[in-house]
XYZ file of C-alpha atoms in Angstrom:
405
model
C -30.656 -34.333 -74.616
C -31.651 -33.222 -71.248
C -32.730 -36.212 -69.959
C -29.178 -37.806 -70.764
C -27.438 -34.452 -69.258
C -29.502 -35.380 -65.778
C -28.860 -39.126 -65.869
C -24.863 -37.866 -66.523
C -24.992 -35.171 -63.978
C -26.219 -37.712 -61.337
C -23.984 -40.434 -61.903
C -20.623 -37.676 -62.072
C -22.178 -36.281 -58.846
C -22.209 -39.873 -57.227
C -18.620 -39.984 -58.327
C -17.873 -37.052 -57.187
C -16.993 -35.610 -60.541
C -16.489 -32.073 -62.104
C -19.198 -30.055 -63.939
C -16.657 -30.613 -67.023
C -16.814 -34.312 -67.307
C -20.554 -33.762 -67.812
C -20.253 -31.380 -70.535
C -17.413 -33.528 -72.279
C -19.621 -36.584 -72.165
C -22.248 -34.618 -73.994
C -19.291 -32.818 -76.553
C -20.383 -29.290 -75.376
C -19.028 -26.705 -73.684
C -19.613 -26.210 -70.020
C -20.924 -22.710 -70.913
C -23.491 -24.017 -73.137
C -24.437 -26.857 -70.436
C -25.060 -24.142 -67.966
C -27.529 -22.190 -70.759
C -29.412 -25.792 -71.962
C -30.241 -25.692 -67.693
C -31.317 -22.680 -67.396
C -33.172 -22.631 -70.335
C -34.928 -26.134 -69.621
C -35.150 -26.151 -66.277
C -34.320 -22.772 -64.459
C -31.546 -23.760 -62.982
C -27.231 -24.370 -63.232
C -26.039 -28.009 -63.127
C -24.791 -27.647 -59.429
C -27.777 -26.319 -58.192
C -30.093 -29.543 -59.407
C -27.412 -31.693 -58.291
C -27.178 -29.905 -54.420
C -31.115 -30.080 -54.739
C -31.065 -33.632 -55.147
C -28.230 -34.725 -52.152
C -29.985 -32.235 -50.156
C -33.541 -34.250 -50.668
C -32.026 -37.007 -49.806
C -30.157 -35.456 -46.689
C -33.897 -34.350 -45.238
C -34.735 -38.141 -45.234
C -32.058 -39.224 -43.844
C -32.014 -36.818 -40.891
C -35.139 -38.919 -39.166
C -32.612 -41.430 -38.761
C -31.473 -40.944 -35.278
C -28.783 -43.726 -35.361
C -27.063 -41.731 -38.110
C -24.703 -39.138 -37.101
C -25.228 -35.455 -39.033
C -21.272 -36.594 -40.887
C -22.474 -39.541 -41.563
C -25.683 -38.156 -43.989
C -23.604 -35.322 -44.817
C -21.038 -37.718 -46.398
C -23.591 -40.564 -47.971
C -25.709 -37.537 -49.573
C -22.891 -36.150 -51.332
C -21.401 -33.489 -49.813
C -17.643 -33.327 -49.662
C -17.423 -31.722 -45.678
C -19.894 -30.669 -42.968
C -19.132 -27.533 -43.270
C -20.560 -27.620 -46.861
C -24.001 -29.547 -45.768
C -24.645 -27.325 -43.441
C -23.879 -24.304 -45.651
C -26.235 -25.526 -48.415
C -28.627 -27.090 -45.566
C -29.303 -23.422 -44.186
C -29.273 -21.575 -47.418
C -32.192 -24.138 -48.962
C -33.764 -24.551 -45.485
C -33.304 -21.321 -43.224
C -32.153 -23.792 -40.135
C -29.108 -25.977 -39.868
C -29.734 -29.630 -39.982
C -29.692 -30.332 -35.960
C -32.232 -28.007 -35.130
C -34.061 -29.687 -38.638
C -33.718 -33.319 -36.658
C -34.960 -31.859 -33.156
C -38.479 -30.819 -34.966
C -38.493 -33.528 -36.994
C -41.113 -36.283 -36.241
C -38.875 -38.742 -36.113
C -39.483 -42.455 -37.985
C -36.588 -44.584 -36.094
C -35.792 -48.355 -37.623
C -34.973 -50.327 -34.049
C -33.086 -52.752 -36.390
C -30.804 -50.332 -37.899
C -31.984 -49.637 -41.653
C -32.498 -46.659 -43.515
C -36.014 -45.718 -44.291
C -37.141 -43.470 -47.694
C -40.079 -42.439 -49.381
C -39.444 -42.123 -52.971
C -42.524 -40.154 -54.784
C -43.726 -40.590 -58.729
C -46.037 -38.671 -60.429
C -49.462 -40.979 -61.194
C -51.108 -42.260 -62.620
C -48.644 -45.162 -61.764
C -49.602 -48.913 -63.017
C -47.727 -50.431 -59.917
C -49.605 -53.708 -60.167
C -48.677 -54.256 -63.963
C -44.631 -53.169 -63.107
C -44.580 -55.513 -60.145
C -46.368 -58.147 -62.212
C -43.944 -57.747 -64.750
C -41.038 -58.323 -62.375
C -42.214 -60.941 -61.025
C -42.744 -62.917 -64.646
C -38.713 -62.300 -64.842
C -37.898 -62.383 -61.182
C -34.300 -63.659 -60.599
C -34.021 -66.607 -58.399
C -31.968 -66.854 -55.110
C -31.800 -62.397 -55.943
C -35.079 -61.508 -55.688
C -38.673 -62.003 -53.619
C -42.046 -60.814 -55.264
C -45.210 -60.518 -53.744
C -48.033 -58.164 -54.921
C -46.819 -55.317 -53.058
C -43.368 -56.205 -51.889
C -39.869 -56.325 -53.715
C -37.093 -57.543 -52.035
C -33.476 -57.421 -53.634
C -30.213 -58.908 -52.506
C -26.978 -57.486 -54.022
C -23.315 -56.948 -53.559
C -22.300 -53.793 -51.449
C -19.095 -52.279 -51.345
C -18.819 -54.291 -48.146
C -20.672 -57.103 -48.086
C -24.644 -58.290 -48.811
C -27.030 -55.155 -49.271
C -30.957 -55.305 -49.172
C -33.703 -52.955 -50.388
C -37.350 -53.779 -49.392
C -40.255 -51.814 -51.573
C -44.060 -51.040 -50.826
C -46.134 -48.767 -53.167
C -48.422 -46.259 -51.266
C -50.632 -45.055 -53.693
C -52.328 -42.752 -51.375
C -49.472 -41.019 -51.136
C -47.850 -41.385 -54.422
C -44.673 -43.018 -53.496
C -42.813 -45.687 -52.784
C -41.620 -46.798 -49.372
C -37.995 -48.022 -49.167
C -36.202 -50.177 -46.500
C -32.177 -50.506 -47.112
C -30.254 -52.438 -44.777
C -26.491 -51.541 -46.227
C -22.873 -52.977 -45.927
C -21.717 -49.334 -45.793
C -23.725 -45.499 -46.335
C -21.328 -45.397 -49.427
C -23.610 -47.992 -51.380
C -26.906 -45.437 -50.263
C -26.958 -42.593 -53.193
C -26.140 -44.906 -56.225
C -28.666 -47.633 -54.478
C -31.397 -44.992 -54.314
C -30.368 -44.094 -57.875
C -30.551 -47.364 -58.960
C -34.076 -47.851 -57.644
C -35.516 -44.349 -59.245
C -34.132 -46.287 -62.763
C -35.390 -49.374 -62.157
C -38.857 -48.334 -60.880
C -38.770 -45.401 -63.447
C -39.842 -42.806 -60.499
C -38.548 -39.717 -62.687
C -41.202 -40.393 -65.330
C -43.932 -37.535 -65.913
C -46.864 -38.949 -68.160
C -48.145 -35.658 -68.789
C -44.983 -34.769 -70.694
C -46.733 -37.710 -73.171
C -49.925 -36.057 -75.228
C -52.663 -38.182 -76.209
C -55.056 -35.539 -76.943
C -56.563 -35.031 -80.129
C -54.982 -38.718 -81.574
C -56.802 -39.838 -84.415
C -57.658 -43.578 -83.530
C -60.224 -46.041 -84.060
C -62.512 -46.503 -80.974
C -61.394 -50.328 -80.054
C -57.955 -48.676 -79.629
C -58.439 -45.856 -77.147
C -58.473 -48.013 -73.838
C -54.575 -49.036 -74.987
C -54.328 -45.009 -75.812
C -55.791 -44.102 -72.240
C -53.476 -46.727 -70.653
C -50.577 -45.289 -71.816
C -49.635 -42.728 -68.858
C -49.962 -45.129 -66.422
C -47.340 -47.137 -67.806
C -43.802 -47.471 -66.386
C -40.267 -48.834 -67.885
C -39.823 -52.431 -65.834
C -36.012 -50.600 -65.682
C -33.019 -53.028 -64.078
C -31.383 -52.249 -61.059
C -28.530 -54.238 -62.117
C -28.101 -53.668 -66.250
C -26.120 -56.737 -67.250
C -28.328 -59.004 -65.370
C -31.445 -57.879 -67.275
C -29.478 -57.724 -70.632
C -28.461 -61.429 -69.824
C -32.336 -62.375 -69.109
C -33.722 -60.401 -71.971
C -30.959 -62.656 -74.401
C -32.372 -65.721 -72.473
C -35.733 -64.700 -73.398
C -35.411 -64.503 -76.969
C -38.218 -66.774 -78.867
C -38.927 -69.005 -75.467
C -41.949 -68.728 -73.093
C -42.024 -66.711 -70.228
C -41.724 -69.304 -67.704
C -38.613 -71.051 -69.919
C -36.809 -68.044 -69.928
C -37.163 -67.194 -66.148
C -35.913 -70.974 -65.476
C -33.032 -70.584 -67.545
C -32.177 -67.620 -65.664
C -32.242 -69.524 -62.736
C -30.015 -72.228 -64.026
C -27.682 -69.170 -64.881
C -27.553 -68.167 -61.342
C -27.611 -71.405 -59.771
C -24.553 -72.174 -61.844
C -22.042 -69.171 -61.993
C -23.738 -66.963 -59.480
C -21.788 -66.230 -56.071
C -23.530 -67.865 -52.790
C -23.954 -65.542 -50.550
C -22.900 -66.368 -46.815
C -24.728 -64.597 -44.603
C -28.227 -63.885 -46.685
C -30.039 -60.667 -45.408
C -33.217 -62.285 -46.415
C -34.591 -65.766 -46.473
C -34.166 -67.744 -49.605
C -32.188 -64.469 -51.488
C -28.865 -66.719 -51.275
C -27.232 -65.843 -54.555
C -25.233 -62.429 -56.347
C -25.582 -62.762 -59.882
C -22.484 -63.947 -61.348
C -20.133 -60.805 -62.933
C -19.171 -60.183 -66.797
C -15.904 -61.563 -66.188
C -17.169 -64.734 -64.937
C -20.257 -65.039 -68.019
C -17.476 -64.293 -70.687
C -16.230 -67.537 -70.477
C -18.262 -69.528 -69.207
C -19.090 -72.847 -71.068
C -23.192 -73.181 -70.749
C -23.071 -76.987 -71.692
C -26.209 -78.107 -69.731
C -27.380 -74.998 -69.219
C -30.374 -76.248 -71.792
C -29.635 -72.365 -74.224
C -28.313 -72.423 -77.699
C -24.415 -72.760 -79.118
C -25.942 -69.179 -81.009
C -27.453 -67.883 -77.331
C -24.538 -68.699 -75.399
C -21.815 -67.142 -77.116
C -23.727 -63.635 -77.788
C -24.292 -64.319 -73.541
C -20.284 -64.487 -73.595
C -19.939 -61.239 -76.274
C -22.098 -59.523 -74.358
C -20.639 -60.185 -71.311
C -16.911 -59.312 -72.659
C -18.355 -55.915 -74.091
C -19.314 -55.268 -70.514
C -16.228 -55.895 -68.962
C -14.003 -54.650 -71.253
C -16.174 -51.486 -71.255
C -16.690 -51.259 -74.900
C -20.558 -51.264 -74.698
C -21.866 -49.038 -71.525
C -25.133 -50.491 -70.107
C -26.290 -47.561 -68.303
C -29.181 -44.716 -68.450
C -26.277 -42.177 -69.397
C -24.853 -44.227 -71.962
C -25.192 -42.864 -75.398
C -28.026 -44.137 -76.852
C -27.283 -44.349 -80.154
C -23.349 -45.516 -80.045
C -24.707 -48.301 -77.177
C -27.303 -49.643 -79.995
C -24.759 -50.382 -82.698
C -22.382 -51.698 -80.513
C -24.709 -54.421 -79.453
C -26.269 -54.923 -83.051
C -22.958 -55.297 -83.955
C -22.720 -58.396 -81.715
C -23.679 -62.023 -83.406
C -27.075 -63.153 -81.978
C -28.284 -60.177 -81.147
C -30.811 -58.387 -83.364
C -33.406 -55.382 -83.085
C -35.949 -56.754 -81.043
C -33.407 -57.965 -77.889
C -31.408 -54.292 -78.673
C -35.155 -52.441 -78.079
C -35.517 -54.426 -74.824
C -32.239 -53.852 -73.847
C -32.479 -50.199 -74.799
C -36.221 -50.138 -73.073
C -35.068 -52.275 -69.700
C -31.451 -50.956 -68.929
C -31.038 -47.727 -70.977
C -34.010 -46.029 -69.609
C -34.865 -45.239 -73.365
C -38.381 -44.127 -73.293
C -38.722 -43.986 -77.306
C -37.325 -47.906 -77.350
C -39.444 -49.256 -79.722
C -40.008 -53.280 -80.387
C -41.619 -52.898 -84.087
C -40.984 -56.227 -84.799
C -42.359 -57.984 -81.389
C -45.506 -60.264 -82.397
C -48.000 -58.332 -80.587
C -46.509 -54.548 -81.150
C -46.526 -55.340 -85.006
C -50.322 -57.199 -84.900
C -51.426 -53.854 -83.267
C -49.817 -51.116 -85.222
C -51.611 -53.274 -88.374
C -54.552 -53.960 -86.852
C -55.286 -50.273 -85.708
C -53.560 -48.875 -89.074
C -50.958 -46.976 -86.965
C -47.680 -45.920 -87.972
C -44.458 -47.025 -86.991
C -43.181 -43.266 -85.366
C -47.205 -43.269 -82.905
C -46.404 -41.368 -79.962
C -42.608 -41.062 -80.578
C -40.598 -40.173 -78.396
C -42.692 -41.747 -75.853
C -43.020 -45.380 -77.910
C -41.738 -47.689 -74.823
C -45.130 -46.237 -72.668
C -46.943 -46.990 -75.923
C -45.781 -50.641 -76.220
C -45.654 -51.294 -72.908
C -49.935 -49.953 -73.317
C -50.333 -52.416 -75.883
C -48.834 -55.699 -74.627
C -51.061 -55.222 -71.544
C -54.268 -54.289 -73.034
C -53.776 -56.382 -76.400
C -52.217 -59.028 -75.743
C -54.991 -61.463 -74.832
C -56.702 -60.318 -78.242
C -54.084 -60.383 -81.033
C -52.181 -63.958 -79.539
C -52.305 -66.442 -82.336
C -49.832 -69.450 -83.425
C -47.097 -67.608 -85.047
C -43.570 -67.061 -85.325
C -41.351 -64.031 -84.111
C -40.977 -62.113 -80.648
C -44.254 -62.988 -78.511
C -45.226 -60.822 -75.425
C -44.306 -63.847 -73.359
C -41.030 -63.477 -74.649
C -40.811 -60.382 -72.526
């Protein structure tokens, strides 16, 4: 519950919503929002939410080519007047004097520089690896510690460059943006995707009664992280191409996707990122004749796609779980094991669970574990076993493979 109630209270801040539409979205009262934050986390809705624009502002003070407005405004606040009131009530000096002292890290080219921290153990080389087994064509550029994305800002082509500094424990960010608007719900977007607001200690593997061949996958498990999306319908259209094809099949097919009803991008930001993946409206009816996917793949591609724009079926880390899962089982060619991915991938649901995936299923029988093991934590768990199982349990077989995913 609370970790839908911050996902909501982040995106209504974005929009610049009222404490209430929070509270409706979870059918409470605001009053007994207000207690479930003080309770859980010592603090009143407003207060995390200033706390997080105000983080944000601190970073974005180093940037001298930025006027004070200018963060004030792409942070979150509504005025000056109230950035600089919260500024010096969290800070004891007003922003100005904050930028004066500040060592200063100033991009000559114009972008916006961030560190964005996690709490490790963080597995950045099996995320990035992951990425890159799935990376879009023409949208993204992986190396083994570099992620570029391309994607539509409000006005015009947007960039993001990230760097893992383990040292350090975060993640440093390069955004070169169309306008400051697109900079809270990018950074958002990257804390989802990267799954930054993770705390494996919150998982407990003490005192688990396994077999011994088992407790390197056990031990693995809090370095895991979600491979999130930074753009929700794009992954839920890869993780449908994906479904009983290899790896490299479903990454091509992907690439025809784009290639064929993705928007070319004029001006590209970065070389060989020349294509915006193409919108719901666009997939709903599109006819995939020599795409090389299924009558059966393309039209739940086309369902999906009409769910998304006609905004029956919300692909988004505040989305209710629950509702979003039948709403997409509900959909023809779509069954549990694409609905845990998508649930995993673009829901930020860290209990998604593929039971039924080859390798998930040949571990929980080999090890004689049951199906609720380290609920509500199961997407860390499975995420454990396809990387430190995998190579042992593959066999001829059908069903879900790990190089499905």
């Amino acid at each position: 519950m609370m970790s839908r109630a911050l996902k909501i209270l982040e995106e209504v801040d974005e929009a610049g919503g009222e404490l209430s539409q929070v509270s409706e979205r979870l059918g409470m009262t605001d009053r007994h929002l207000r207690r479930l934050f003080q309770e859980h986390l010592g603090a009143a809705p407003i207060d995390i939410a200033i706390s997080r624009r105000l983080h944000l502002a601190r970073q974005l003070l180093s940037e001298k080519h930025l006027s004070i407005l200018d963060i004030a405004l792409a942070s979150g606040f509504s005025s000056l007047r109230r950035f600089n009131d919260a500024f010096v009530k969290a800070y004891k000096v007003n922003p100005s004097t904050f930028r004066k002292d500040a060592d200063l890290s100033i991009s000559s080219r114009g972008e916006v520089k961030l560190t964005l921290p996690y709490v490790g153990p963080y597995d950045w080389d099996n995320l990035i690896a992951f990425f890159r087994r799935h990376q879009a064509e023409g949208i993204e550029h992986i190396e083994d510690n570099l992620y570029v994305r391309q994607f539509q800002g409000k006005s015009g082509p947007s960039l993001y460059t990230i760097k893992n500094n383990p040292k350090k424990s975060h993640l440093e960010v390069e955004l070169t943006l169309s306008s400051l608007e697109d900079l809270r719900p990018t950074v958002e977007r990257i804390r989802a995707q990267f799954d930054l607001t993770h705390n494996p200690f919150h998982i407990d593997i003490s005192e688990k009664d396994v077999p011994e061949d088992f407790i390197e996958t056990l031990q693995e498990v809090r370095k895991m992280r979600i491979p999130g999306s930074f753009d929700t319908f794009e992954n839920a259209i890869s993780i449908v191409l994906s479904q009983l094809v290899s790896t490299e099949r479903a990454r091509d097919l992907l690439g025809t996707v784009i290639r064929k009803f993705g928007t070319t991008v004029d001006k590209p930001l970065y070389p060989g990122l020349t294509k915006f993946f193409p919108s719901a409206e666009i997939l709903m009816d599109a006819d995939f004749q020599g795409v090389g996917v299924t009558r059966a793949r393309a039209e739940a591609i086309r369902l999906i796609a009409r769910a998304v724009h006609e905004r029956s079926i919300q692909l988004s880390p505040s989305a209710d779980l629950d509702v979003t899962k039948q709403r997409l089982l509900a959909l023809k060619g779509i069954g549990p094991w694409t609905v845990a991915l998508i649930s995993m991938r673009c829901l930020s649901d860290a209990d998604a669970f593929p039971a039924i995936d080859l390798i998930v299923d040949r571990a929980l029988k080999k090890f004689s574990l049951p199906h609720d093991f380290l609920a509500p934590w199961r997407a860390y768990f499975a995420l454990a076993v396809w990387k430190t199982q995998a190579h042992l349990l593959t066999k001829k077989g059908k069903g879900p493979h790990v190089k499905d995913l």
